[in-house]
Coordinates of C-alpha atoms in Angstrom, one line a residue:
M142 CA -123.6 246.9 104.7
D143 CA -126.2 249.5 103.6
D144 CA -129.6 248.6 102.2
G145 CA -128.5 249.1 98.6
A146 CA -125.7 246.6 98.9
A147 CA -128.0 244.1 100.5
V148 CA -130.5 244.3 97.7
A149 CA -127.7 243.9 95.2
V150 CA -126.5 240.7 96.9
G151 CA -130.0 239.2 97.1
A152 CA -130.6 239.9 93.4
G153 CA -127.3 238.2 92.6
R154 CA -128.3 235.1 94.5
G155 CA -131.7 235.0 92.7
V156 CA -130.1 235.2 89.3
A157 CA -127.6 232.4 90.3
A158 CA -130.5 230.1 91.4
A159 CA -132.4 230.8 88.3
A160 CA -129.4 230.0 86.2
A161 CA -128.8 226.8 88.1
L162 CA -132.4 225.7 87.5
L163 CA -132.2 226.5 83.8
S164 CA -129.0 224.6 83.5
S165 CA -130.5 221.5 85.1
L166 CA -133.5 221.7 82.8
L167 CA -131.2 222.0 79.8
V168 CA -129.3 218.9 81.0
A169 CA -132.4 216.9 81.5
L170 CA -133.9 217.7 78.1
P171 CA -131.4 215.8 76.0
L172 CA -131.7 212.8 78.3
R173 CA -135.5 212.8 77.9
C174 CA -135.1 213.0 74.1
A175 CA -132.6 210.1 74.3
G176 CA -135.4 207.8 75.6
Q177 CA -134.8 207.9 79.3
T178 CA -138.1 208.1 81.2
N179 CA -139.8 207.4 84.5
L180 CA -142.0 204.7 82.9
K181 CA -141.7 201.4 84.8
S182 CA -140.9 198.1 83.3
P183 CA -143.7 195.4 83.1
Q184 CA -143.4 192.7 85.7
D185 CA -144.5 189.1 86.4
I186 CA -144.1 187.9 82.7
Q187 CA -146.0 184.7 82.0
V188 CA -146.8 182.7 78.9
Y189 CA -150.0 180.6 78.9
V190 CA -150.1 177.9 76.2
V191 CA -153.1 175.8 75.2
N192 CA -152.4 173.5 72.3
T193 CA -150.8 175.9 69.8
N194 CA -152.4 179.0 71.2
F195 CA -149.9 181.3 72.9
T196 CA -150.9 184.2 75.3
L197 CA -148.3 186.6 76.8
R198 CA -149.4 188.1 80.1
W199 CA -147.8 190.6 82.5
N200 CA -148.5 193.1 85.3
Y201 CA -147.8 196.9 85.1
T202 CA -147.8 198.9 88.4
G203 CA -147.1 202.3 86.9
S204 CA -149.7 205.1 87.2
D205 CA -149.0 206.5 83.8
T206 CA -151.8 206.9 81.3
N207 CA -151.8 206.3 77.5
V208 CA -149.2 203.6 78.0
T209 CA -148.9 200.8 75.4
F210 CA -146.7 197.7 75.4
S211 CA -144.5 196.0 72.8
A212 CA -142.7 192.6 73.1
E213 CA -139.7 191.0 71.4
Y214 CA -138.5 187.4 71.2
R215 CA -135.6 185.2 70.0
W216 CA -135.3 181.5 70.0
F217 CA -132.7 178.9 70.7
E218 CA -131.1 178.8 67.2
D219 CA -130.5 182.5 67.3
I220 CA -128.6 182.1 70.6
V221 CA -126.5 179.2 69.3
T222 CA -125.5 181.0 66.1
N223 CA -124.7 184.2 68.1
E224 CA -127.5 186.0 66.3
T225 CA -128.6 187.8 69.4
E226 CA -130.8 190.3 67.7
W227 CA -134.2 190.5 69.2
K228 CA -137.2 190.4 66.8
E229 CA -140.6 192.1 67.2
L230 CA -143.1 189.6 68.5
P231 CA -146.1 189.6 66.1
G232 CA -149.4 190.2 67.8
C233 CA -147.7 192.0 70.8
Q234 CA -146.9 195.4 69.4
N235 CA -148.4 198.6 70.8
V236 CA -151.1 196.7 72.7
T237 CA -153.1 198.6 75.3
H238 CA -154.0 195.7 77.6
T239 CA -151.7 193.5 79.8
E240 CA -151.9 190.5 77.5
C241 CA -151.5 189.6 73.9
D242 CA -151.8 186.6 71.5
F243 CA -148.7 185.7 69.7
S244 CA -149.7 182.2 68.4
S245 CA -148.7 183.1 64.8
A246 CA -145.1 183.7 65.8
I247 CA -144.2 180.3 67.4
T248 CA -143.6 177.4 65.1
K249 CA -140.8 175.5 66.9
Y250 CA -142.6 173.8 69.8
Y251 CA -139.7 171.9 71.2
D252 CA -137.1 174.7 71.2
T253 CA -136.3 177.2 73.9
H254 CA -137.6 180.8 73.4
H255 CA -136.8 184.1 75.1
V256 CA -139.5 186.8 75.5
R257 CA -139.3 190.4 76.9
I258 CA -141.6 193.4 77.0
R259 CA -141.5 197.1 77.7
A260 CA -143.9 200.0 78.3
E261 CA -144.1 202.8 75.7
R262 CA -145.7 206.3 75.7
R263 CA -145.1 208.4 72.5
E264 CA -141.3 208.6 72.2
E265 CA -140.8 207.4 75.8
V266 CA -139.9 203.8 76.5
S267 CA -139.3 201.9 79.8
P268 CA -136.4 199.5 80.3
W269 CA -137.0 196.0 79.1
S270 CA -138.5 193.6 81.5
S271 CA -136.6 190.6 82.7
T272 CA -136.3 187.9 80.1
F273 CA -138.9 185.0 80.2
E274 CA -137.5 181.7 79.0
M275 CA -139.9 179.0 77.8
N276 CA -140.1 175.7 76.0
P277 CA -143.6 175.6 74.5
Y278 CA -144.1 171.8 74.7
L279 CA -143.1 171.7 78.4
I280 CA -145.5 174.5 79.5
A281 CA -148.4 173.7 77.1
H282 CA -151.8 172.6 78.4
I283 CA -153.8 170.0 76.5
G284 CA -156.9 171.6 75.2
P285 CA -160.5 170.3 75.7
P286 CA -161.6 167.5 73.3
G287 CA -164.7 167.6 71.1
V288 CA -167.7 165.7 72.4
E289 CA -170.8 164.3 70.6
L290 CA -173.6 162.5 72.4
Q291 CA -176.5 160.3 71.4
S292 CA -179.1 158.9 73.7
I293 CA -180.5 155.6 72.5
N294 CA -182.0 152.4 74.1
G295 CA -181.3 153.4 77.7
V296 CA -177.6 154.2 77.1
I297 CA -175.5 157.2 76.0
K298 CA -173.3 156.8 73.0
I299 CA -170.4 159.2 73.0
K300 CA -167.9 160.1 70.3
I301 CA -164.8 162.1 71.2
S302 CA -162.5 164.1 68.9
P303 CA -158.9 164.8 69.9
P304 CA -158.1 168.3 71.2
E305 CA -156.5 169.5 67.9
A306 CA -158.9 167.8 65.5
N307 CA -158.9 169.4 62.0
Q308 CA -156.1 171.8 62.9
V309 CA -153.1 172.1 60.6
R310 CA -150.7 173.1 63.3
K311 CA -150.5 170.6 66.2
M312 CA -148.7 170.6 69.5
W313 CA -149.7 166.9 70.2
I314 CA -148.7 164.9 67.2
A315 CA -149.3 161.4 68.5
H316 CA -153.0 161.7 69.4
L317 CA -153.3 157.9 69.7
R318 CA -151.5 158.3 73.1
F319 CA -154.4 160.3 74.5
K320 CA -156.5 158.7 77.2
Y321 CA -159.9 160.2 78.0
N322 CA -161.4 160.7 81.4
L323 CA -165.2 161.1 81.7
V324 CA -167.0 162.8 84.6
I325 CA -170.7 162.2 84.6
W326 CA -173.5 163.1 87.1
E327 CA -177.3 163.4 87.3
N328 CA -178.5 166.9 86.7
S329 CA -180.0 167.2 90.2
S330 CA -179.3 169.1 93.5
N331 CA -177.8 166.0 95.2
A332 CA -175.8 164.7 92.3
E333 CA -173.0 162.2 92.8
F334 CA -170.1 162.5 90.4
R335 CA -168.7 159.4 88.7
S336 CA -165.4 159.3 86.9
Q337 CA -164.3 156.6 84.4
N338 CA -161.9 156.1 81.5
I339 CA -163.5 155.8 78.1
F340 CA -162.6 155.2 74.5
P341 CA -162.9 157.8 71.7
T342 CA -166.1 155.9 70.7
D343 CA -167.8 154.4 73.6
T344 CA -171.1 153.6 75.4
I345 CA -172.1 154.7 78.8
D346 CA -174.5 152.3 80.5
D347 CA -175.9 151.6 84.0
L348 CA -177.9 154.7 83.7
A349 CA -181.4 155.4 85.1
P350 CA -184.1 155.8 82.4
D351 CA -185.8 159.2 81.7
T352 CA -183.0 161.0 83.6
T353 CA -180.9 164.0 82.5
Y354 CA -177.2 163.4 82.8
C355 CA -174.5 165.9 82.4
L356 CA -170.9 165.1 81.6
K357 CA -167.5 166.6 80.7
V358 CA -164.4 165.0 79.2
Q359 CA -160.7 165.7 79.4
A360 CA -157.8 164.3 77.4
T361 CA -154.7 163.1 79.3
L362 CA -151.2 161.8 78.6
P363 CA -150.6 159.4 81.5
L364 CA -147.0 158.6 80.6
E365 CA -146.1 162.3 80.7
F366 CA -148.3 163.0 83.7
Q367 CA -150.3 165.6 81.8
E368 CA -154.0 166.3 82.3
G369 CA -155.9 168.5 79.9
L370 CA -158.6 171.0 80.2
F371 CA -162.2 169.7 80.5
S372 CA -164.6 170.1 77.6
P373 CA -167.7 172.2 78.0
I374 CA -170.5 170.5 80.0
H375 CA -172.9 168.5 77.8
C376 CA -176.3 167.3 79.1
V377 CA -178.6 164.7 77.6
K378 CA -181.7 162.7 78.7
T379 CA -181.8 158.9 78.7
T380 CA -184.5 156.8 77.2
H381 CA -186.0 153.5 78.3
K382 CA -184.1 150.4 77.4
V383 CA -186.0 147.8 75.3
N384 CA -185.9 144.4 77.0
D385 CA -185.4 142.1 74.0
L386 CA -185.7 138.5 75.1
L387 CA -183.7 137.4 72.0
C388 CA -180.5 139.0 73.3
A389 CA -178.0 136.7 75.1
T390 CA -177.6 137.7 78.7
D391 CA -175.1 137.2 81.5
V392 CA -172.2 136.9 79.0
R393 CA -169.1 135.9 80.9
V394 CA -165.6 134.5 80.3
L395 CA -164.2 131.4 82.1
A396 CA -160.5 130.9 81.5
L397 CA -158.2 128.3 83.0
N398 CA -154.6 127.6 82.0
M399 CA -155.0 129.8 78.8
K400 CA -158.1 127.9 77.7
F401 CA -160.8 130.5 77.1
H402 CA -164.6 129.8 77.0
L403 CA -167.5 132.2 76.6
H404 CA -170.7 131.4 78.4
W405 CA -174.1 133.1 78.2
K406 CA -177.8 132.6 79.0
N407 CA -180.8 132.2 76.7
R408 CA -184.2 133.6 77.6
Y409 CA -185.8 133.1 74.2
K410 CA -188.3 130.3 74.1
Q411 CA -188.2 129.6 70.4
H412 CA -185.4 128.5 68.1
V413 CA -182.3 130.8 68.2
S414 CA -178.8 130.5 66.9
Y415 CA -175.7 132.4 68.0
N416 CA -172.7 133.9 66.3
V417 CA -169.8 134.9 68.7
Q418 CA -167.8 137.9 67.5
Y419 CA -164.6 139.5 68.6
L420 CA -162.8 142.8 68.2
I421 CA -159.1 143.5 68.5
G422 CA -158.7 145.9 71.4
Y423 CA -156.5 148.5 69.8
L424 CA -159.2 149.4 67.3
K425 CA -161.1 151.0 70.2
K426 CA -158.3 153.4 70.7
L427 CA -158.7 154.8 67.2
H428 CA -161.0 157.7 66.5
D429 CA -162.4 155.7 63.5
D430 CA -165.7 153.8 63.4
Y431 CA -165.0 150.2 64.3
S432 CA -168.6 148.9 64.1
M433 CA -167.8 147.0 60.9
K434 CA -164.6 145.5 62.1
W435 CA -166.0 142.8 64.4
L436 CA -165.0 139.3 63.3
S437 CA -166.6 135.9 63.9
V438 CA -164.8 133.4 66.2
P439 CA -164.0 130.2 64.2
G440 CA -166.1 127.3 65.3
C441 CA -168.6 129.6 67.0
E442 CA -170.7 130.6 64.1
N443 CA -174.4 129.7 63.8
I444 CA -174.4 127.5 66.9
T445 CA -177.3 126.6 69.2
D446 CA -175.2 125.9 72.3
T447 CA -174.8 128.7 74.9
Q448 CA -171.0 128.4 75.2
C449 CA -168.0 128.7 72.9
N450 CA -164.3 127.9 73.0
F451 CA -162.5 131.0 71.7
S452 CA -158.9 130.1 72.6
S453 CA -158.0 130.0 68.9
I454 CA -158.2 133.8 68.6
I455 CA -155.9 134.6 71.5
S456 CA -152.8 135.1 69.4
T457 CA -150.9 137.3 71.8
T458 CA -151.0 137.6 75.6
S459 CA -150.2 141.3 75.5
G460 CA -153.3 142.4 73.5
I461 CA -156.9 143.2 74.6
Y462 CA -159.9 141.5 73.1
Y463 CA -163.6 142.3 73.2
L464 CA -166.3 139.6 72.7
R465 CA -170.1 139.8 72.1
V466 CA -172.8 137.3 71.2
Q467 CA -175.1 138.0 68.2
A468 CA -178.4 136.1 68.6
M469 CA -180.5 135.3 65.5
S470 CA -184.1 134.1 65.4
E471 CA -185.7 132.0 62.7
Y472 CA -187.3 135.1 61.4
N473 CA -183.9 136.7 60.7
K474 CA -184.2 139.1 63.6
S475 CA -180.9 139.7 65.5
C476 CA -179.8 141.2 68.7
V477 CA -176.3 141.9 70.0
S478 CA -175.3 141.3 73.7
N479 CA -173.2 143.5 75.9
E480 CA -169.5 143.3 75.3
V481 CA -167.0 141.6 77.6
K482 CA -163.3 142.5 77.8
V483 CA -160.6 139.9 77.8
D484 CA -157.1 140.7 78.9
P485 CA -155.5 137.2 78.5
L486 CA -153.0 137.1 81.4
I487 CA -155.4 138.9 83.8
T488 CA -158.6 137.2 82.8
N489 CA -157.0 133.7 82.9
E490 CA -156.9 131.7 86.1
I491 CA -154.1 129.4 87.2
G492 CA -155.0 125.8 87.6
P493 CA -153.4 123.4 90.2
P494 CA -150.1 121.9 89.4
G495 CA -149.4 118.2 89.0
V496 CA -147.5 116.5 91.8
K497 CA -145.5 113.3 92.2
V498 CA -143.6 112.2 95.3
D499 CA -140.8 109.8 95.9
I500 CA -138.7 109.0 99.0
S501 CA -135.1 108.0 99.8
D502 CA -133.5 107.1 103.1
V503 CA -133.5 110.7 104.4
L504 CA -135.3 113.0 101.8
L505 CA -138.8 113.4 100.4
H506 CA -138.6 114.3 96.7
I507 CA -141.4 116.3 95.2
Q508 CA -141.7 116.6 91.4
I509 CA -144.0 119.4 90.2
S510 CA -145.7 119.8 86.8
P511 CA -146.6 123.4 85.9
P512 CA -150.3 124.2 85.5
G513 CA -151.5 123.3 82.0
G514 CA -148.8 120.6 81.6
S515 CA -145.2 120.9 80.7
E516 CA -146.1 121.9 77.2
S517 CA -147.8 125.1 78.4
E518 CA -145.1 127.6 77.8
V519 CA -147.4 130.5 78.3
M520 CA -148.2 129.5 81.9
R521 CA -144.6 128.7 82.7
D522 CA -142.9 131.7 81.1
H523 CA -145.4 134.6 81.3
Y524 CA -146.5 134.1 84.9
D525 CA -143.0 133.4 86.4
L526 CA -144.6 130.8 88.7
S527 CA -143.6 129.9 92.2
Y528 CA -144.9 127.0 94.2
R529 CA -146.1 126.7 97.8
I530 CA -145.7 123.2 99.3
L531 CA -147.7 122.1 102.3
Y532 CA -146.7 118.8 104.0
W533 CA -147.6 117.1 107.2
K534 CA -147.6 113.7 109.0
N535 CA -150.8 111.8 108.3
S536 CA -151.5 110.4 111.7
S537 CA -154.5 110.2 114.2
N538 CA -153.0 113.1 116.1
N539 CA -155.0 116.1 114.9
E540 CA -152.4 118.4 116.5
E541 CA -149.8 117.5 113.9
E542 CA -148.4 120.8 112.5
I543 CA -148.8 121.5 108.7
K544 CA -145.5 122.9 107.4
M545 CA -145.0 125.1 104.4
K546 CA -142.1 125.6 101.9
E547 CA -142.0 128.0 98.9
I548 CA -139.7 127.3 95.9
K549 CA -139.2 128.6 92.4
Q550 CA -138.1 125.3 90.8
T551 CA -140.3 122.4 89.9
I552 CA -138.3 120.0 92.1
G553 CA -138.4 120.2 95.9
T554 CA -137.0 118.2 98.8
I555 CA -138.0 117.8 102.4
S556 CA -135.6 116.6 105.0
D557 CA -135.8 115.7 108.8
L558 CA -138.2 112.9 108.2
T559 CA -139.5 110.5 110.9
P560 CA -139.0 106.8 110.0
L561 CA -142.0 104.6 109.3
T562 CA -144.3 107.6 109.0
L563 CA -146.9 108.5 106.4
Y564 CA -146.3 112.0 104.9
C565 CA -148.8 113.8 102.8
V566 CA -148.1 116.7 100.3
K567 CA -150.1 119.2 98.3
V568 CA -148.8 122.1 96.2
Q569 CA -150.2 125.5 95.1
A570 CA -148.9 127.5 92.1
F571 CA -148.9 131.3 92.4
S572 CA -147.7 134.4 90.6
E573 CA -146.7 137.4 92.7
F574 CA -146.7 139.9 89.8
Y575 CA -150.3 139.1 88.8
N576 CA -151.5 138.4 92.3
K577 CA -152.9 135.1 91.2
S578 CA -152.8 131.7 92.8
S579 CA -154.2 128.2 92.0
H580 CA -156.2 125.8 94.0
Y581 CA -154.0 123.2 95.8
S582 CA -153.3 120.0 94.0
K583 CA -154.6 116.6 95.2
E584 CA -152.9 115.2 98.3
E585 CA -150.1 112.8 97.6
C586 CA -149.0 110.5 100.5
I587 CA -146.0 108.2 100.9
K588 CA -144.5 106.3 103.9
T589 CA -141.0 106.7 105.0
P590 CA -138.8 103.6 105.5
G591 CA -137.6 102.3 108.9
D592 CA -134.7 103.7 110.8
K593 CA -131.4 102.9 109.1
I594 CA -129.6 102.2 112.4
L595 CA -132.2 99.6 113.4
H596 CA -131.6 97.9 110.1
L597 CA -127.9 97.8 110.8
V598 CA -128.4 96.3 114.3
I599 CA -130.6 93.6 112.8
L600 CA -128.1 92.8 110.1
A601 CA -125.2 92.8 112.6
T602 CA -127.2 90.4 114.9
F603 CA -128.0 88.1 112.1
V604 CA -124.3 88.0 110.9
T605 CA -123.1 87.5 114.5
A606 CA -125.6 84.6 115.0
L607 CA -124.5 83.1 111.7
I608 CA -120.9 83.3 112.7
A609 CA -121.6 81.8 116.1
V610 CA -123.6 78.9 114.6
F611 CA -120.7 78.4 112.1
L612 CA -118.1 78.3 114.9
V613 CA -120.1 75.8 117.0
A614 CA -121.4 73.6 114.2
T615 CA -118.0 73.2 112.5
P616 CA -116.2 71.3 115.5
L617 CA -119.3 69.4 116.3
G618 CA -119.7 68.3 112.8
F619 CA -116.0 67.3 112.6
A620 CA -116.3 65.2 115.9
L621 CA -119.4 63.4 114.7
Y622 CA -117.6 62.7 111.4
Q623 CA -114.7 61.1 113.2
V624 CA -117.0 59.0 115.4
Y625 CA -118.9 57.9 112.3
N626 CA -115.7 56.8 110.7
K627 CA -114.6 54.7 113.7
I628 CA -117.9 53.0 113.9
K629 CA -117.9 52.3 110.2
Y630 CA -114.4 51.0 110.4
V631 CA -115.1 48.6 113.2
F632 CA -118.4 47.2 112.3
F633 CA -118.4 47.8 108.6
P634 CA -114.9 47.4 107.4
S635 CA -114.2 48.1 103.8
C636 CA -111.9 45.1 103.2
Q637 CA -112.8 41.3 103.6
P638 CA -110.4 38.8 105.5
P639 CA -108.4 36.3 103.3
L640 CA -110.0 33.0 102.5
N641 CA -107.3 31.0 104.3
I642 CA -108.3 32.6 107.6
E643 CA -111.9 32.7 106.9
V644 CA -113.8 30.9 109.6
R645 CA -115.8 28.1 108.4

């Protein structure tokens, strides 16, 4: 092939290559216009919910610039009715960051929602991300509660507002189910943190005077195993507590067999009278002010004694009560003591049961009266009592073993008794559920009868002797009777001889 032909062939090949490249570019152009692009889809889609505030977050690994993002959503009802059309997610259109707030779009907090997102650049769009499925209520976090503090008389008074106070839209409708956890510590370098449960309106005591304390509070839903976010940290300085001698001190509850008594001490040297007050426990769970809802205990008004029977106010064993003592001087000055909590079935103590013992030939019978007497239905029914019986031989032998028997009934029996032996018994009542037990009852003792076989031997011997005596005595008696008749007939005849043969 000459040089001219070679040049012609090379030129032809170049034209063919250029034509192929142009063809490929022309093919790619309509695809690009159709929306196909090299933009990557967003990844790691997450929804973060606090109360009714919704934030959509994602990651984007593409290196493209000037990229924006838009999201769509649909909810459960759309899927059920086959209306699968996706809707634009308000607040998440053409955003330049990798998160957006779409709180205004979600109003159905208990329904399932689907969310997806894509990247955009001018007319280019990426494929949609994988669909993120969510149920708002199940993934929501409880927001921080509101906290107000007041330092007064050596204590800190705290008032808590529920997480969604004053909001029209609420995730947590039943705010009365909230429990509040307080974490408090001294504002120092070696602070020790203390955690405790508190009421919406409460008092924090046992604090050092003239000391700055910091605290934070979280709302929880224990039954749903949900713990909320802590509030911002609040700090306050305590004051000195005024030591008022008028106030009742050492206020305590003594309760036995559902009979409740309040006791306190008096340090005031002049005349003072007392008014015992109580508060129904559920009022402390409310976010309202309960300071004006304390009531006087009947029979414990304007008294001078330092004790009071408040059994009359315990109308239910499932409720909580709070009691306090208001002291009043003759100059109309008053002072209120610290409060004491009464949970009836937990505060109450179980008294010893009553016991009676009886005995038969082979069994020791134990009759038990429940603590508080047979009429005390609360003790019998609410505590589900069991009884622990201790019994032993009361002898001079100190090594006699004490035996134990547990029963649920109020009647028990003990067998395998030794004849002619003194047995002693005492009984304790206990409740496994409440982990409570009474003192033991007084000892009751009774002596077992003799051996039954010995009785039979004695009886048989007596009967045998009686029969032997009878068998011996009967012939002897008969013989003596015959001798007696012969003697009487000879020497003392019953008939006189005739007069014609009578010896003159």
